Amino acid sequence: MFTGIVEELGEVVATEVRGDSARLTVRGPLVTSDASHGDSIAVNGVCLTVVDVLSDGSFTADVMGETLRRSSLGGVSAGGRVNLERALAVGGRLGGHIVQGHVDGTGAVISRNPMEHWEVVRLSLPTHLARYVVEKGSITIDGVSLTVSAVGRDESGDYFEVSLIPTTRELTTLGSASVGATVNLEVDVIAKYVERLHSVSSEGSSGEGFRYGGAALQDTASGGVEE
């Protein structure tokens, strides 16, 4: 699990295509300082498993075809900058929100509107993810935990907006993401769980409601919780 607080701007050293998968080599002296084989590091919001840690502060990781298709990692190349974050340690600070590193889809930067002390960025939102994105809710963009400042829909489709403070622009790749750039999106996992639990309990396939701990959770209109 991650928090969406980027620890380091890394650099892609090399990409090696292996059939429908790839191996990435990424330089990140901070995140590799205590890393070892099998550890998890989020690269632009994608949870990757460390294969090797190299002496120059780089690490290698394998990316399977599904991840390449679903995320923007299929388009990275040597010299590119990426957001890096180590997995949250037990007892660590949850500075952003719960981030799994499981990208739900990609969006594109539609516009950037500089303000006096921050910048409003509008991004496209895949229709199948729109129901999970709400104003003042959390979303992860290229591994960065951000608060949604607005949601909407126009003739081009669904979109949302976030506001970037100078620190976020300086310390993450979002500061240099140009209009048209593709970014990874991960919606709040809690929203997906709530939707799934609601759909399962509404179906009522067993006729006993959603089972938990030996109790059948019934609709409140029919008597609440029944032991």
mmCIF file of C-alpha atoms in Angstrom:
data_model
loop_
_atom_site.group_PDB
_atom_site.id
_atom_site.type_symbol
_atom_site.label_atom_id
_atom_site.label_comp_id
_atom_site.label_asym_id
_atom_site.label_seq_id
_atom_site.Cartn_x
_atom_site.Cartn_y
_atom_site.Cartn_z
ATOM 1 C CA MET A 1 0.000 0.000 0.000
ATOM 2 C CA PHE A 2 1.102 3.558 -0.736
ATOM 3 C CA THR A 3 -0.031 7.033 0.275
ATOM 4 C CA GLY A 4 0.359 9.073 -2.899
ATOM 5 C CA ILE A 5 3.101 11.242 -1.397
ATOM 6 C CA VAL A 6 5.933 11.150 -3.942
ATOM 7 C CA GLU A 7 9.326 10.635 -2.313
ATOM 8 C CA GLU A 8 11.582 11.157 -5.290
ATOM 9 C CA LEU A 9 11.650 12.089 -8.957
ATOM 10 C CA GLY A 10 13.365 9.158 -10.620
ATOM 11 C CA GLU A 11 14.845 8.744 -14.070
ATOM 12 C CA VAL A 12 14.190 5.904 -16.491
ATOM 13 C CA VAL A 13 17.617 4.511 -17.359
ATOM 14 C CA ALA A 14 16.558 1.803 -19.802
ATOM 15 C CA THR A 15 13.560 -0.084 -21.149
ATOM 16 C CA GLU A 16 13.843 -3.616 -22.484
ATOM 17 C CA VAL A 17 10.905 -5.095 -24.370
ATOM 18 C CA ARG A 18 10.422 -8.812 -23.715
ATOM 19 C CA GLY A 19 7.616 -10.052 -25.924
ATOM 20 C CA ASP A 20 4.409 -8.580 -24.502
ATOM 21 C CA SER A 21 6.168 -7.458 -21.312
ATOM 22 C CA ALA A 22 9.087 -5.192 -20.478
ATOM 23 C CA ARG A 23 11.853 -4.675 -17.945
ATOM 24 C CA LEU A 24 12.445 -1.161 -16.661
ATOM 25 C CA THR A 25 15.594 0.174 -15.067
ATOM 26 C CA VAL A 26 14.894 3.260 -12.972
ATOM 27 C CA ARG A 27 17.357 5.390 -11.034
ATOM 28 C CA GLY A 28 16.157 6.496 -7.608
ATOM 29 C CA PRO A 29 18.872 6.734 -4.933
ATOM 30 C CA LEU A 30 16.427 7.557 -2.141
ATOM 31 C CA VAL A 31 13.887 4.787 -2.721
ATOM 32 C CA THR A 32 16.640 2.217 -3.312
ATOM 33 C CA SER A 33 18.607 3.178 -0.188
ATOM 34 C CA ASP A 34 16.848 0.456 1.814
ATOM 35 C CA ALA A 35 15.284 -1.567 -1.008
ATOM 36 C CA SER A 36 15.876 -5.226 -1.722
ATOM 37 C CA HIS A 37 14.627 -7.928 -4.056
ATOM 38 C CA GLY A 38 10.866 -8.364 -3.777
ATOM 39 C CA ASP A 39 10.082 -4.930 -2.355
ATOM 40 C CA SER A 40 7.330 -2.785 -3.862
ATOM 41 C CA ILE A 41 7.948 0.636 -5.387
ATOM 42 C CA ALA A 42 5.281 2.738 -7.097
ATOM 43 C CA VAL A 43 6.442 4.124 -10.448
ATOM 44 C CA ASN A 44 4.063 6.820 -11.695
ATOM 45 C CA GLY A 45 1.436 5.209 -9.509
ATOM 46 C CA VAL A 46 2.013 1.640 -10.707
ATOM 47 C CA CYS A 47 3.071 -0.850 -8.041
ATOM 48 C CA LEU A 48 6.143 -2.711 -9.325
ATOM 49 C CA THR A 49 8.215 -5.424 -7.681
ATOM 50 C CA VAL A 50 11.951 -4.838 -7.378
ATOM 51 C CA VAL A 51 13.955 -7.499 -9.220
ATOM 52 C CA ASP A 52 17.445 -6.139 -8.588
ATOM 53 C CA VAL A 53 18.976 -3.149 -6.816
ATOM 54 C CA LEU A 54 22.058 -1.828 -8.619
ATOM 55 C CA SER A 55 25.104 -0.100 -7.172
ATOM 56 C CA ASP A 56 24.354 3.212 -8.925
ATOM 57 C CA GLY A 57 21.069 3.691 -7.080
ATOM 58 C CA SER A 58 18.938 2.115 -9.799
ATOM 59 C CA PHE A 59 16.518 -0.780 -9.621
ATOM 60 C CA THR A 60 14.998 -3.087 -12.201
ATOM 61 C CA ALA A 61 11.383 -4.195 -12.369
ATOM 62 C CA ASP A 62 9.329 -6.296 -14.758
ATOM 63 C CA VAL A 63 6.112 -4.913 -16.238
ATOM 64 C CA MET A 64 3.631 -7.396 -17.704
ATOM 65 C CA GLY A 65 1.594 -6.760 -20.828
ATOM 66 C CA GLU A 66 -1.657 -5.985 -19.007
ATOM 67 C CA THR A 67 0.073 -3.223 -17.043
ATOM 68 C CA LEU A 68 1.655 -1.800 -20.187
ATOM 69 C CA ARG A 69 -1.752 -1.652 -21.863
ATOM 70 C CA ARG A 70 -3.670 -0.265 -18.897
ATOM 71 C CA SER A 71 -1.132 2.353 -17.791
ATOM 72 C CA SER A 72 1.189 4.920 -19.324
ATOM 73 C CA LEU A 73 4.304 2.846 -18.580
ATOM 74 C CA GLY A 74 4.163 1.440 -22.092
ATOM 75 C CA GLY A 75 5.180 4.871 -23.338
ATOM 76 C CA VAL A 76 8.129 5.629 -21.059
ATOM 77 C CA SER A 77 11.632 5.809 -22.496
ATOM 78 C CA ALA A 78 15.188 6.330 -21.297
ATOM 79 C CA GLY A 79 15.680 9.787 -19.847
ATOM 80 C CA GLY A 80 12.059 10.193 -18.804
ATOM 81 C CA ARG A 81 11.175 11.333 -15.303
ATOM 82 C CA VAL A 82 8.879 9.278 -13.076
ATOM 83 C CA ASN A 83 7.321 9.670 -9.634
ATOM 84 C CA LEU A 84 8.638 7.173 -7.077
ATOM 85 C CA GLU A 85 7.277 6.076 -3.706
ATOM 86 C CA ARG A 86 8.185 3.176 -1.452
ATOM 87 C CA ALA A 87 5.444 1.067 0.100
ATOM 88 C CA LEU A 88 4.050 2.407 3.370
ATOM 89 C CA ALA A 89 5.742 0.910 6.424
ATOM 90 C CA VAL A 90 3.678 -0.153 9.430
ATOM 91 C CA GLY A 91 3.482 2.850 11.728
ATOM 92 C CA GLY A 92 4.293 5.274 8.917
ATOM 93 C CA ARG A 93 2.362 8.456 8.232
ATOM 94 C CA LEU A 94 -0.600 8.220 5.855
ATOM 95 C CA GLY A 95 -0.025 11.680 4.429
ATOM 96 C CA GLY A 96 -2.207 11.283 1.351
ATOM 97 C CA HIS A 97 -4.843 8.565 1.101
ATOM 98 C CA ILE A 98 -4.936 4.784 0.651
ATOM 99 C CA VAL A 99 -3.297 4.041 -2.710
ATOM 100 C CA GLN A 100 -2.943 0.466 -3.961
ATOM 101 C CA GLY A 101 -0.770 1.096 -6.984
ATOM 102 C CA HIS A 102 -3.369 -0.634 -9.163
ATOM 103 C CA VAL A 103 -4.055 1.777 -12.015
ATOM 104 C CA ASP A 104 -7.703 1.876 -13.094
ATOM 105 C CA GLY A 105 -7.138 3.652 -16.396
ATOM 106 C CA THR A 106 -5.558 6.681 -18.001
ATOM 107 C CA GLY A 107 -6.634 10.247 -18.584
ATOM 108 C CA ALA A 108 -5.207 13.159 -20.513
ATOM 109 C CA VAL A 109 -4.382 16.717 -19.534
ATOM 110 C CA ILE A 110 -7.029 18.947 -21.131
ATOM 111 C CA SER A 111 -5.930 22.345 -19.861
ATOM 112 C CA ARG A 112 -3.731 24.147 -17.343
ATOM 113 C CA ASN A 113 -4.943 27.396 -15.820
ATOM 114 C CA PRO A 114 -2.303 29.227 -13.747
ATOM 115 C CA MET A 115 -3.587 31.196 -10.758
ATOM 116 C CA GLU A 116 -1.634 33.520 -8.479
ATOM 117 C CA HIS A 117 -0.457 30.849 -6.045
ATOM 118 C CA TRP A 118 -1.579 27.577 -7.613
ATOM 119 C CA GLU A 119 -2.628 26.030 -10.911
ATOM 120 C CA VAL A 120 -5.917 24.424 -11.908
ATOM 121 C CA VAL A 121 -5.462 21.375 -14.143
ATOM 122 C CA ARG A 122 -8.373 19.773 -16.006
ATOM 123 C CA LEU A 123 -8.072 16.122 -17.065
ATOM 124 C CA SER A 124 -10.246 13.752 -19.050
ATOM 125 C CA LEU A 125 -11.925 10.949 -17.139
ATOM 126 C CA PRO A 126 -12.875 7.543 -18.602
ATOM 127 C CA THR A 127 -16.637 7.121 -18.417
ATOM 128 C CA HIS A 128 -16.410 3.874 -16.452
ATOM 129 C CA LEU A 129 -14.513 5.675 -13.675
ATOM 130 C CA ALA A 130 -16.638 8.822 -13.492
ATOM 131 C CA ARG A 131 -18.991 7.447 -10.828
ATOM 132 C CA TYR A 132 -16.095 6.994 -8.406
ATOM 133 C CA VAL A 133 -14.805 10.570 -8.665
ATOM 134 C CA VAL A 134 -16.498 13.202 -6.509
ATOM 135 C CA GLU A 135 -15.762 16.796 -5.619
ATOM 136 C CA LYS A 136 -13.506 17.004 -2.537
ATOM 137 C CA GLY A 137 -12.772 13.292 -2.867
ATOM 138 C CA SER A 138 -9.343 11.744 -3.418
ATOM 139 C CA ILE A 139 -7.782 10.565 -6.672
ATOM 140 C CA THR A 140 -4.283 9.429 -7.610
ATOM 141 C CA ILE A 141 -2.680 10.926 -10.721
ATOM 142 C CA ASP A 142 0.641 9.374 -11.758
ATOM 143 C CA GLY A 143 1.091 8.277 -8.156
ATOM 144 C CA VAL A 144 0.265 11.681 -6.649
ATOM 145 C CA SER A 145 -2.562 11.884 -4.098
ATOM 146 C CA LEU A 146 -4.744 14.875 -4.928
ATOM 147 C CA THR A 147 -8.109 16.324 -3.952
ATOM 148 C CA VAL A 148 -10.713 16.664 -6.698
ATOM 149 C CA SER A 149 -11.744 20.323 -6.933
ATOM 150 C CA ALA A 150 -14.424 19.925 -9.615
ATOM 151 C CA VAL A 151 -16.124 17.311 -11.785
ATOM 152 C CA GLY A 152 -18.149 17.768 -14.939
ATOM 153 C CA ARG A 153 -19.081 16.640 -18.407
ATOM 154 C CA ASP A 154 -19.079 18.443 -21.742
ATOM 155 C CA GLU A 155 -19.337 17.519 -25.401
ATOM 156 C CA SER A 156 -15.958 15.777 -25.194
ATOM 157 C CA GLY A 157 -16.888 13.580 -22.228
ATOM 158 C CA ASP A 158 -16.305 13.403 -18.488
ATOM 159 C CA TYR A 159 -13.586 15.452 -16.833
ATOM 160 C CA PHE A 160 -12.326 16.497 -13.421
ATOM 161 C CA GLU A 161 -10.081 19.210 -12.052
ATOM 162 C CA VAL A 162 -7.364 19.347 -9.417
ATOM 163 C CA SER A 163 -5.384 22.255 -8.028
ATOM 164 C CA LEU A 164 -1.596 22.039 -7.834
ATOM 165 C CA ILE A 165 0.381 24.002 -5.275
ATOM 166 C CA PRO A 166 3.961 25.039 -6.137
ATOM 167 C CA THR A 167 5.446 22.189 -4.064
ATOM 168 C CA THR A 168 3.513 19.552 -6.019
ATOM 169 C CA ARG A 169 4.523 21.124 -9.312
ATOM 170 C CA GLU A 170 8.168 21.206 -8.264
ATOM 171 C CA LEU A 171 8.511 17.762 -6.700
ATOM 172 C CA THR A 172 6.434 15.634 -9.119
ATOM 173 C CA THR A 173 6.108 15.115 -12.850
ATOM 174 C CA LEU A 174 2.735 16.877 -12.828
ATOM 175 C CA GLY A 175 4.499 20.219 -12.941
ATOM 176 C CA SER A 176 5.749 19.512 -16.458
ATOM 177 C CA ALA A 177 2.839 17.456 -17.827
ATOM 178 C CA SER A 178 1.829 19.264 -21.006
ATOM 179 C CA VAL A 179 -1.650 19.500 -22.501
ATOM 180 C CA GLY A 180 -2.398 16.157 -24.151
ATOM 181 C CA ALA A 181 -0.070 14.186 -21.876
ATOM 182 C CA THR A 182 -1.352 10.790 -20.715
ATOM 183 C CA VAL A 183 -1.459 10.156 -16.969
ATOM 184 C CA ASN A 184 -2.296 7.148 -14.806
ATOM 185 C CA LEU A 185 -5.470 7.313 -12.733
ATOM 186 C CA GLU A 186 -6.411 5.340 -9.644
ATOM 187 C CA VAL A 187 -9.756 6.117 -8.048
ATOM 188 C CA ASP A 188 -10.447 5.775 -4.331
ATOM 189 C CA VAL A 189 -10.651 2.044 -3.605
ATOM 190 C CA ILE A 190 -13.183 2.642 -0.825
ATOM 191 C CA ALA A 191 -15.720 3.838 -3.401
ATOM 192 C CA LYS A 192 -15.258 0.638 -5.400
ATOM 193 C CA TYR A 193 -15.713 -1.552 -2.334
ATOM 194 C CA VAL A 194 -18.879 0.293 -1.321
ATOM 195 C CA GLU A 195 -20.316 -0.142 -4.806
ATOM 196 C CA ARG A 196 -19.484 -3.844 -4.836
ATOM 197 C CA LEU A 197 -20.943 -4.501 -1.383
ATOM 198 C CA HIS A 198 -24.106 -2.639 -2.324
ATOM 199 C CA SER A 199 -24.525 -4.578 -5.565
ATOM 200 C CA VAL A 200 -23.987 -7.957 -3.880
ATOM 201 C CA SER A 201 -26.384 -7.247 -1.019
ATOM 202 C CA SER A 202 -28.972 -5.830 -3.421
ATOM 203 C CA GLU A 203 -28.897 -8.969 -5.554
ATOM 204 C CA GLY A 204 -29.769 -11.059 -2.485
ATOM 205 C CA SER A 205 -28.942 -14.322 -4.257
ATOM 206 C CA SER A 206 -29.012 -16.279 -0.991
ATOM 207 C CA GLY A 207 -32.103 -14.548 0.328
ATOM 208 C CA GLU A 208 -30.253 -13.873 3.591
ATOM 209 C CA GLY A 209 -28.582 -10.588 2.776
ATOM 210 C CA PHE A 210 -24.844 -9.997 2.991
ATOM 211 C CA ARG A 211 -23.260 -12.405 5.496
ATOM 212 C CA TYR A 212 -20.682 -11.057 7.920
ATOM 213 C CA GLY A 213 -19.488 -12.618 11.153
ATOM 214 C CA GLY A 214 -22.503 -14.930 11.311
ATOM 215 C CA ALA A 215 -25.023 -12.097 11.112
ATOM 216 C CA ALA A 216 -27.275 -11.442 8.159
ATOM 217 C CA LEU A 217 -27.276 -7.736 7.403
ATOM 218 C CA GLN A 218 -30.794 -6.961 6.253
ATOM 219 C CA ASP A 219 -32.147 -3.795 4.722
ATOM 220 C CA THR A 220 -32.921 -1.319 7.503
ATOM 221 C CA ALA A 221 -36.492 -1.078 6.299
ATOM 222 C CA SER A 222 -36.995 -4.766 7.074
ATOM 223 C CA GLY A 223 -35.733 -4.829 10.622
ATOM 224 C CA GLY A 224 -32.047 -3.835 10.630
ATOM 225 C CA VAL A 225 -29.488 -6.386 11.838
ATOM 226 C CA GLU A 226 -30.783 -9.840 12.613
ATOM 227 C CA GLU A 227 -28.694 -12.182 14.739
#
